[in-house]
Tab-separated table of C-alpha atoms in Angstrom:
chain	number	residue	atom	x	y	z
A	27	MET	CA	128.088	144.645	340.908
A	28	LYS	CA	125.827	147.712	341.110
A	29	ILE	CA	126.531	150.892	339.150
A	30	TRP	CA	124.889	154.197	339.823
A	31	ILE	CA	124.720	156.565	336.806
A	32	VAL	CA	123.921	160.171	337.737
A	33	THR	CA	122.876	162.444	334.909
A	34	ALA	CA	120.589	165.526	334.038
A	35	ARG	CA	118.225	166.472	331.297
A	36	PHE	CA	119.727	169.754	330.282
A	37	GLY	CA	119.275	168.904	326.648
A	38	GLN	CA	118.920	165.229	325.755
A	39	GLY	CA	122.605	164.356	325.301
A	40	HIS	CA	123.603	163.727	328.914
A	41	PHE	CA	120.553	161.597	329.606
A	42	SER	CA	120.905	159.709	326.308
A	43	ALA	CA	124.560	158.906	327.165
A	44	ALA	CA	123.441	157.626	330.591
A	45	ARG	CA	120.881	155.334	329.041
A	46	SER	CA	123.428	154.025	326.538
A	47	LEU	CA	125.866	153.236	329.387
A	48	GLU	CA	122.964	151.591	331.272
A	49	GLU	CA	122.333	149.384	328.280
A	50	LYS	CA	126.037	148.386	327.986
A	51	TYR	CA	126.462	147.597	331.706
A	52	LYS	CA	123.187	145.554	331.895
A	53	ALA	CA	124.335	143.553	328.875
A	54	ARG	CA	127.293	142.507	331.047
A	55	GLY	CA	125.043	141.400	333.897
A	56	TYR	CA	125.546	144.442	336.075
A	57	GLU	CA	122.747	145.997	338.194
A	58	VAL	CA	122.314	149.673	337.146
A	59	VAL	CA	120.427	152.591	338.612
A	60	VAL	CA	120.080	155.790	336.656
A	61	SER	CA	119.218	158.972	338.604
A	62	ASP	CA	118.427	162.523	337.528
A	63	VAL	CA	120.433	164.815	339.775
A	64	ILE	CA	117.953	167.688	339.527
A	65	GLU	CA	115.066	165.428	340.529
A	66	LEU	CA	117.093	164.319	343.582
A	67	LEU	CA	117.990	167.832	344.538
A	68	TYR	CA	114.631	169.385	343.843
A	69	PRO	CA	111.964	166.583	343.983
A	70	PHE	CA	109.111	169.197	343.783
A	71	GLY	CA	110.756	171.738	341.514
A	72	ALA	CA	112.659	169.743	338.802
A	73	SER	CA	109.895	170.267	336.274
A	74	MET	CA	110.149	174.070	336.795
A	75	VAL	CA	113.988	173.920	336.453
A	76	TYR	CA	113.825	171.977	333.246
A	77	GLY	CA	110.855	174.102	332.017
A	78	ALA	CA	112.822	177.252	332.437
A	79	PHE	CA	115.848	175.676	330.703
A	80	ASN	CA	113.917	174.267	327.745
A	81	HIS	CA	111.805	177.377	327.087
A	82	ILE	CA	114.292	180.175	327.916
A	83	ILE	CA	117.908	179.187	328.508
A	84	CYS	CA	118.055	176.461	325.886
A	85	ARG	CA	116.751	178.957	323.246
A	86	ASN	CA	119.078	181.815	324.210
A	87	ALA	CA	122.731	181.258	323.554
A	88	ALA	CA	123.895	184.400	325.484
A	89	ILE	CA	122.143	183.253	328.683
A	90	TYR	CA	123.211	179.637	328.156
A	91	ASN	CA	126.895	180.520	327.577
A	92	PHE	CA	126.854	182.963	330.594
A	93	LEU	CA	125.570	180.211	332.941
A	94	ASN	CA	127.830	177.609	331.406
A	95	GLU	CA	130.845	179.877	331.871
A	96	PHE	CA	129.835	180.343	335.528
A	97	GLY	CA	129.780	176.512	335.900
A	98	ARG	CA	133.144	176.201	334.259
A	99	ASN	CA	134.884	178.097	337.037
A	100	PRO	CA	137.334	175.673	338.618
A	101	ASP	CA	137.668	177.901	341.720
A	102	LYS	CA	133.969	177.849	342.409
A	103	GLU	CA	133.373	175.838	345.518
A	104	VAL	CA	130.656	173.224	345.141
A	105	LEU	CA	129.684	171.600	348.430
A	106	PRO	CA	128.476	167.908	348.332
A	107	ALA	CA	124.664	167.851	348.439
A	108	LYS	CA	122.897	166.116	351.313
A	109	GLN	CA	120.226	164.704	349.042
A	110	LEU	CA	122.858	162.994	346.882
A	111	LYS	CA	124.558	161.501	349.899
A	112	GLU	CA	121.180	160.092	351.056
A	113	ALA	CA	120.534	158.627	347.590
A	114	PHE	CA	124.002	157.048	347.648
A	115	ASP	CA	123.398	155.459	351.019
A	116	GLU	CA	120.101	154.093	349.804
A	117	ILE	CA	121.382	152.748	346.521
A	118	GLN	CA	124.705	151.469	347.892
A	119	PRO	CA	126.559	151.200	344.524
A	120	ASP	CA	129.959	149.688	343.892
A	121	ALA	CA	130.826	152.481	341.400
A	122	VAL	CA	129.383	155.773	340.252
A	123	ILE	CA	129.403	157.289	336.736
A	124	THR	CA	128.258	160.849	335.890
A	125	THR	CA	127.326	162.138	332.424
A	126	TRP	CA	126.743	165.789	333.328
A	127	SER	CA	129.610	168.128	334.148
A	128	ALA	CA	128.487	169.340	337.599
A	129	CYS	CA	127.593	165.959	339.000
A	130	ALA	CA	130.916	164.754	340.212
A	131	ARG	CA	131.557	167.941	342.278
A	132	MET	CA	128.031	167.873	343.608
A	133	LEU	CA	128.499	164.248	344.775
A	134	GLY	CA	131.824	164.980	346.460
A	135	PRO	CA	134.274	162.251	347.519
A	136	LEU	CA	132.631	158.843	347.889
A	137	PRO	CA	133.868	155.544	349.382
A	138	VAL	CA	133.547	153.963	345.859
A	139	PRO	CA	135.155	154.928	342.547
A	140	THR	CA	133.601	157.851	340.656
A	141	PHE	CA	133.896	158.045	336.854
A	142	VAL	CA	133.007	160.895	334.532
A	143	CYS	CA	131.757	160.407	331.072
A	144	VAL	CA	132.347	163.585	328.979
A	145	THR	CA	129.525	163.917	326.426
A	146	ASP	CA	131.109	166.525	324.019
A	147	LEU	CA	134.190	166.998	321.889
A	148	GLY	CA	135.516	169.650	324.218
A	149	VAL	CA	135.927	169.667	327.945
A	150	HIS	CA	135.934	172.398	330.556
A	151	ALA	CA	137.062	172.663	334.162
A	152	GLY	CA	133.536	171.980	335.466
A	153	TRP	CA	133.994	168.306	334.464
A	154	VAL	CA	137.057	167.932	336.631
A	155	ALA	CA	137.011	166.945	340.315
A	156	PRO	CA	140.007	165.797	342.355
A	157	HIS	CA	138.280	162.709	343.713
A	158	VAL	CA	137.335	161.285	340.242
A	159	GLN	CA	138.864	157.881	339.538
A	160	GLY	CA	138.641	158.049	335.795
A	161	TYR	CA	137.404	160.006	332.753
A	162	LEU	CA	135.691	158.428	329.745
A	163	VAL	CA	136.293	160.746	326.795
A	164	ALA	CA	135.509	160.815	323.108
A	165	THR	CA	138.860	161.414	321.488
A	166	GLN	CA	142.525	162.006	322.007
A	167	SER	CA	141.926	165.684	321.690
A	168	VAL	CA	139.663	165.667	324.676
A	169	ALA	CA	142.203	163.607	326.593
A	170	ASP	CA	144.843	166.148	325.672
A	171	GLN	CA	142.651	168.990	327.060
A	172	LEU	CA	142.223	167.098	330.323
A	173	VAL	CA	145.965	166.630	330.623
A	174	GLU	CA	146.425	170.373	330.181
A	175	MET	CA	144.117	170.747	333.166
A	176	LYS	CA	146.544	168.592	335.221
A	177	VAL	CA	144.432	165.434	335.066
A	178	PRO	CA	146.839	162.389	335.150
A	179	GLU	CA	146.996	160.507	331.905
A	180	GLY	CA	146.344	157.218	333.704
A	181	LYS	CA	142.859	158.439	334.634
A	182	ILE	CA	141.797	159.101	331.020
A	183	HIS	CA	140.193	156.446	328.860
A	184	ILE	CA	139.334	157.142	325.205
A	185	SER	CA	136.097	155.271	324.381
A	186	GLY	CA	134.003	157.654	322.261
A	187	ILE	CA	130.730	159.076	323.404
A	188	PRO	CA	128.388	156.119	324.225
A	189	VAL	CA	125.529	155.379	321.856
A	190	LYS	CA	122.918	152.695	322.041
A	191	LYS	CA	123.534	149.234	320.617
A	192	VAL	CA	121.121	149.907	317.758
A	193	PHE	CA	123.523	152.458	316.275
A	194	GLU	CA	126.531	150.242	316.741
A	195	ALA	CA	124.758	147.480	314.798
A	196	LEU	CA	123.838	149.611	311.824
A	197	ALA	CA	124.945	148.449	308.317
A	198	PRO	CA	125.252	151.851	306.503
A	199	GLU	CA	124.918	152.229	302.734
A	200	PRO	CA	126.803	154.558	300.349
A	201	LYS	CA	125.607	158.163	300.599
A	202	THR	CA	124.993	158.842	296.941
A	203	THR	CA	121.376	160.026	296.718
A	204	LYS	CA	119.638	163.108	298.018
A	205	LYS	CA	118.010	162.062	301.212
A	206	VAL	CA	118.143	164.765	304.015
A	207	LEU	CA	117.330	164.097	307.656
A	208	ILE	CA	116.688	167.217	309.735
A	209	MET	CA	116.695	166.712	313.530
A	210	GLY	CA	116.144	169.064	316.509
A	211	GLY	CA	116.987	166.713	319.322
A	212	GLY	CA	114.359	165.264	321.700
A	213	LEU	CA	113.009	168.721	322.277
A	214	GLY	CA	112.520	169.440	318.604
A	215	ILE	CA	114.107	172.895	318.752
A	216	LEU	CA	114.207	173.896	315.058
A	217	PRO	CA	113.556	177.624	314.816
A	218	TRP	CA	115.021	177.800	311.276
A	219	VAL	CA	113.272	174.776	309.820
A	220	ASP	CA	110.142	176.501	308.467
A	221	SER	CA	112.048	178.921	306.248
A	222	LEU	CA	114.454	176.175	305.194
A	223	LEU	CA	111.583	173.891	304.001
A	224	LYS	CA	110.149	176.831	301.996
A	225	GLU	CA	113.477	177.182	300.191
A	226	LEU	CA	113.979	173.423	299.760
A	227	SER	CA	110.460	173.025	298.287
A	228	GLU	CA	111.891	174.466	295.119
A	229	HIS	CA	114.072	171.364	294.865
A	230	PRO	CA	111.612	168.386	294.655
A	231	GLU	CA	114.494	165.988	293.852
A	232	ILE	CA	115.567	166.252	297.554
A	233	LYS	CA	113.747	163.866	299.830
A	234	ILE	CA	113.309	165.506	303.240
A	235	THR	CA	112.563	163.885	306.578
A	236	VAL	CA	112.117	166.047	309.677
A	237	ILE	CA	112.121	164.632	313.182
A	238	ALA	CA	110.347	167.158	315.361
A	239	GLY	CA	110.783	165.217	318.596
A	240	ARG	CA	108.352	166.166	321.396
A	241	ASN	CA	107.530	169.461	319.828
A	242	ARG	CA	103.926	168.720	318.892
A	243	LYS	CA	103.213	172.291	317.784
A	244	LEU	CA	106.068	172.259	315.250
A	245	TYR	CA	105.035	168.734	314.085
A	246	ARG	CA	101.473	169.843	313.295
A	247	LYS	CA	102.580	173.066	311.516
A	248	LEU	CA	105.191	171.264	309.372
A	249	TYR	CA	102.809	168.339	308.617
A	250	GLN	CA	100.147	170.715	307.320
A	251	ARG	CA	102.454	173.047	305.353
A	252	TYR	CA	104.801	170.589	303.650
A	253	PRO	CA	102.948	167.465	302.476
A	254	SER	CA	105.943	166.455	300.249
A	255	ALA	CA	108.192	166.126	303.264
A	256	THR	CA	108.132	163.322	305.796
A	257	ILE	CA	107.389	164.808	309.148
A	258	ILE	CA	108.043	162.548	312.228
A	259	GLY	CA	107.233	163.282	315.868
A	260	PHE	CA	109.101	161.612	318.752
A	261	THR	CA	110.399	158.269	317.546
A	262	SER	CA	112.437	155.243	318.701
A	263	LYS	CA	113.561	154.702	315.121
A	264	VAL	CA	116.128	157.476	314.819
A	265	ALA	CA	118.847	154.951	314.019
A	266	GLU	CA	116.875	153.716	310.928
A	267	TYR	CA	116.140	157.155	309.673
A	268	LEU	CA	119.762	158.211	310.210
A	269	ALA	CA	121.227	155.146	308.394
A	270	GLN	CA	118.904	155.816	305.389
A	271	ALA	CA	119.909	159.467	305.097
A	272	ASP	CA	122.670	160.890	302.949
A	273	LEU	CA	123.057	164.033	304.983
A	274	LEU	CA	122.146	164.906	308.637
A	275	VAL	CA	121.224	168.512	309.255
A	276	SER	CA	121.160	169.294	312.978
A	277	LYS	CA	122.582	171.230	315.815
A	278	PRO	CA	125.969	169.599	316.611
A	279	GLY	CA	125.361	167.827	319.887
A	280	GLY	CA	128.044	165.301	320.967
A	281	VAL	CA	125.748	162.255	321.215
A	282	THR	CA	123.990	163.048	317.928
A	283	LEU	CA	127.389	163.477	316.267
A	284	PHE	CA	128.595	159.968	317.449
A	285	GLU	CA	125.287	158.412	316.424
A	286	ALA	CA	125.926	159.885	312.954
A	287	ILE	CA	129.469	158.463	312.955
A	288	TYR	CA	128.129	154.951	313.582
A	289	ALA	CA	125.524	155.490	310.846
A	290	GLU	CA	128.289	156.893	308.601
A	291	THR	CA	125.977	159.739	307.750
A	292	PRO	CA	127.847	163.059	307.091
A	293	CYS	CA	126.783	166.010	309.256
A	294	LEU	CA	125.846	169.514	308.353
A	295	ALA	CA	126.023	171.401	311.680
A	296	VAL	CA	123.515	174.250	311.843
A	297	PHE	CA	124.286	177.660	313.399
A	298	PRO	CA	126.469	176.542	316.355
A	299	SER	CA	126.225	179.220	319.026
A	300	TYR	CA	126.661	177.424	322.401
A	301	LYS	CA	130.278	176.827	323.421
A	302	HIS	CA	130.042	173.016	323.313
A	303	GLU	CA	128.313	173.260	319.848
A	304	ILE	CA	131.150	175.391	318.519
A	305	GLU	CA	133.717	172.824	319.815
A	306	ASN	CA	131.751	169.987	318.201
A	307	ALA	CA	131.346	171.884	314.941
A	308	LYS	CA	135.102	172.499	314.717
A	309	PHE	CA	135.616	168.786	315.262
A	310	ILE	CA	133.341	168.099	312.285
A	311	GLN	CA	135.397	170.361	310.069
A	312	THR	CA	138.811	169.223	311.385
A	313	ARG	CA	138.050	165.560	310.959
A	314	GLU	CA	136.297	166.146	307.619
A	315	ILE	CA	133.107	164.279	308.458
A	316	GLY	CA	130.770	166.991	307.291
A	317	ASP	CA	130.512	170.753	307.206
A	318	VAL	CA	129.219	173.718	309.255
A	319	VAL	CA	126.769	176.479	308.400
A	320	TRP	CA	127.710	179.369	310.624
A	321	GLN	CA	125.440	182.196	311.693
A	322	GLY	CA	124.750	184.531	308.757
A	323	GLU	CA	125.324	181.907	306.104
A	324	SER	CA	122.559	180.291	304.055
A	325	LEU	CA	121.519	176.887	305.302
A	326	CYS	CA	119.741	176.063	302.082
A	327	ASP	CA	122.904	176.730	300.087
A	328	GLY	CA	124.951	174.664	302.494
A	329	ILE	CA	122.632	171.690	301.995
A	330	LEU	CA	122.604	172.055	298.188
A	331	LYS	CA	126.365	172.395	298.093
A	332	ALA	CA	126.782	169.209	300.168
A	333	LEU	CA	124.333	167.210	298.073
A	334	GLU	CA	125.757	168.321	294.781
A	335	ASN	CA	129.364	167.318	295.752
A	336	GLU	CA	129.041	163.567	295.825
A	337	GLU	CA	132.832	163.122	295.810
A	338	LYS	CA	133.216	165.159	299.045
A	339	ARG	CA	130.219	163.430	300.637
A	340	CYS	CA	131.850	160.071	299.951
A	341	LEU	CA	135.070	161.338	301.485
A	342	TRP	CA	133.149	162.379	304.629
A	343	GLN	CA	131.614	158.945	304.865
A	344	LYS	CA	134.997	157.255	304.331
A	345	ASN	CA	136.427	159.379	307.175
A	346	MET	CA	133.486	158.359	309.386
A	347	GLN	CA	134.080	154.693	308.596
A	348	GLU	CA	137.695	155.013	309.623
A	349	MET	CA	136.766	156.825	312.826
A	350	LYS	CA	134.190	154.211	313.628
A	351	MET	CA	136.786	151.445	313.212
A	352	GLN	CA	139.182	153.236	315.440
A	353	LEU	CA	136.430	153.648	318.142
A	354	GLN	CA	135.582	149.943	317.900
A	355	ALA	CA	139.167	148.919	318.227
A	356	GLN	CA	139.640	151.258	321.244
A	357	GLN	CA	136.517	149.908	322.889
A	358	ARG	CA	137.682	146.356	322.453
A	359	LYS	CA	140.953	147.380	324.041
A	360	GLU	CA	139.434	149.532	326.880
A	361	PRO	CA	135.683	149.068	327.088
A	362	TYR	CA	133.281	150.953	329.319
A	363	LEU	CA	134.252	148.749	332.294
A	364	VAL	CA	134.946	149.882	335.848
A	365	GLU	CA	135.520	146.673	337.829
A	366	ASP	CA	139.349	146.911	337.583
A	367	SER	CA	139.056	149.977	339.869
A	368	ILE	CA	136.838	148.436	342.456
């Protein structure tokens, strides 16, 4: 059976989820093709689209939220794209899965089942399309939101946000020391990290690791200024660093959050400002798997408070353990399989 996974690189979460699904399906012997929808639509302009997003939109919450709200409009007509139909005809898959909200509507009705994998802890109307066979969602709360949008319960499958096998295989340790992992995603967007490290330098008992991702400029600056911290560029060993940390400090992306759950590493969500980040941050607080530092609050104080309260940190880890067990049980019951619908 051949599965076509259609995604986009607006941030790293959608693409990371696509690669995780690819890994899972290939392990079951399926043939898998992963395509970037923007590269299919604009083969000579995709780099410009992503460049504008990464350097302007992704760093400006007001612009991002405006465009995102525009995309959430359920009444906005999205015509199936000719380029995607041509790609479908060439690949000839038995099933299609999308991990970016606009993909399903761009694809339009297809002669094979189409599934949508929602990559955050909230869902909006842009994810929903009448021809979708099923929705893979993170939690019951996301499922309930879809039901409110008139999606039939039978189409909704709770399976968590997909992460790579290396995260699922982690053997976490108790979080009782003072090791802090700071991450800015694959793009290494950490506008607040320099001032934070200046403040944390007054606390040498805290062991700090920063993953700057592909942001080479940031990597060089931090490496030169903060020799006592461990500064990492882009790495394939995120799972190892995450498992060793006692606290993750990061923007609250959906995939990153579920990677932290499998590592049982409590999260401190930093300045959520995008709508999906706010939804994810509220999930962290509601489920008591970490805390949130909102705009205007001191990030350094938030880190110190979390590290000093070992009892609460152990509670956060315990809640993550329970959540992970529930996810594993749910996946055994209803894994990321699609053959029953073909």
